[in-house]
XYZ file of C-alpha atoms in Angstrom:
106
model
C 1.930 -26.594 38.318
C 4.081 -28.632 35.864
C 2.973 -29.970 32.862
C 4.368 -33.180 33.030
C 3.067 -34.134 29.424
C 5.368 -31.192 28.027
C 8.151 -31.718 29.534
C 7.661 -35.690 28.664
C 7.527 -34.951 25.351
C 10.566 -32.193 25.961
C 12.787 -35.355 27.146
C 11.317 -37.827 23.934
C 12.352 -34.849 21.115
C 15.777 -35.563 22.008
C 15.943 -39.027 21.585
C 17.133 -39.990 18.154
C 14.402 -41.739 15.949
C 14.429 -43.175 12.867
C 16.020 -46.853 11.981
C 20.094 -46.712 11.743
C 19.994 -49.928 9.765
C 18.140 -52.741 8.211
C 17.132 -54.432 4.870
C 17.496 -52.165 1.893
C 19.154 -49.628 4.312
C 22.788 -49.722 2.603
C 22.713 -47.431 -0.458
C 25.871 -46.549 -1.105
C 27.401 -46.457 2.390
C 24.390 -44.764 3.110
C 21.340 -45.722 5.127
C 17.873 -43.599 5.095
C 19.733 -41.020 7.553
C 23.430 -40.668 6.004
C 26.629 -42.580 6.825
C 27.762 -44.655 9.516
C 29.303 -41.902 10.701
C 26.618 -39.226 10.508
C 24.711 -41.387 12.836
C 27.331 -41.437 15.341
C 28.276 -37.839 15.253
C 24.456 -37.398 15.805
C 24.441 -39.357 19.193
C 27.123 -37.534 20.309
C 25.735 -34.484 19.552
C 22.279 -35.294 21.850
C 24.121 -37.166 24.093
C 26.176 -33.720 24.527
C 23.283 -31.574 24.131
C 20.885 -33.966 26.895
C 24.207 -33.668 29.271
C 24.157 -29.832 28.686
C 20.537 -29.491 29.750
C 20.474 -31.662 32.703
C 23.424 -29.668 33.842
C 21.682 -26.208 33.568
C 18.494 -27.977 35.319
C 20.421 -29.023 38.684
C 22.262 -25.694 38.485
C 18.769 -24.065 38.045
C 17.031 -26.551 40.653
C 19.800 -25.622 43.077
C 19.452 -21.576 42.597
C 15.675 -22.599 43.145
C 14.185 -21.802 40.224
C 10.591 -21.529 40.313
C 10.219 -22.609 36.602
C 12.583 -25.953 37.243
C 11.156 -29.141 39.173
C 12.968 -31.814 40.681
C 10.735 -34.378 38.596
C 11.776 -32.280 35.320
C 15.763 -32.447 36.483
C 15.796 -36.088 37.467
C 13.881 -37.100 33.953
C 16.894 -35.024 32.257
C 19.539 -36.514 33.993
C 18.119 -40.097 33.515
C 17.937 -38.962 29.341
C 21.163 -37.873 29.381
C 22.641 -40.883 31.077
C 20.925 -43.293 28.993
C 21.962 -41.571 25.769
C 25.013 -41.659 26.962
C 24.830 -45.235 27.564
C 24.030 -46.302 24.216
C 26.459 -44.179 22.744
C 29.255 -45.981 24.401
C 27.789 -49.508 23.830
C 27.342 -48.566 20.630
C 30.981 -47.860 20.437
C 31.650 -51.461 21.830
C 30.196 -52.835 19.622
C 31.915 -51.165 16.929
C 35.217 -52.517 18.351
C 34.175 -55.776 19.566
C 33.277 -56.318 15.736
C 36.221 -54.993 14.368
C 38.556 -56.954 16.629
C 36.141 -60.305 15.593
C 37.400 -59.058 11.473
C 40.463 -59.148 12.644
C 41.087 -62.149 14.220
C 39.692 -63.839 11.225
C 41.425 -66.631 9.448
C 42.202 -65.761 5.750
C-alpha cells in the first residue's frame, strides 16, 4: 500500500514557496529570496529536477517496479508539467514587458 499523504507531500516539497515579489520586496535588486535572476535559475532548476523524477518514475513504472505506482507517476508528471508551465509564462511575461519598455514613447 501507498501512502498517498507522503508522496503528496513528496510532489508539494518541490514546488517553490515563498513570495518572488511585493511591497517592500526590492532591496537593492533584491527581494526576500535574492535577485531576479536567482529566482529564475531556481525554477529552472525544479522544473529540471520535477522533469528528472517523473522520467525515472515511468521508466521505473514500466520495468514494474513494485515500489512505483501509477497514481505516484501521473502526480509527477502533472508537477513537472505545471512547473514547467509557469516557468515559460513566466518567461513571457518577462518579454511581453520588455517589448511594452520598448515601444515606449520618450
Amino acid at each position: 500500500m501507498i501512502d498517498k499523504t507522503a508522496m503528496i507531500a513528496n510532489v508539494m516539497a518541490t514546488q517553490p514557496t515563498g513570495n518572488v515579489g511585493g511591497a517592500g520586496a526590492v532591496n537593492k535588486g533584491q527581494g526576500p529570496e535574492g535577485s531576479f535572476t536567482d529566482v529564475i535559475g531556481k525554477m529552472l532548476e525544479n522544473s529540471s529536477k520535477a522533469s528528472a523524477t517523473a522520467d525515472d518514475f515511468a521508466q521505473r513504472l514500466q520495468m514494474n517496479d513494485p515500489k512505483v505506482s501509477l497514481e505516484q507517476t501521473v502526480l509527477a508528471m502533472n508537477s513537472a508539467s505545471l512547473q514547467f508551465t509557469a516557468v515559460v509564462q513566466t518567461r513571457n511575461k518577462v518579454l511581453q514587458a520588455y517589448n511594452d519598455i520598448m515601444n515606449m514613447p520618450v
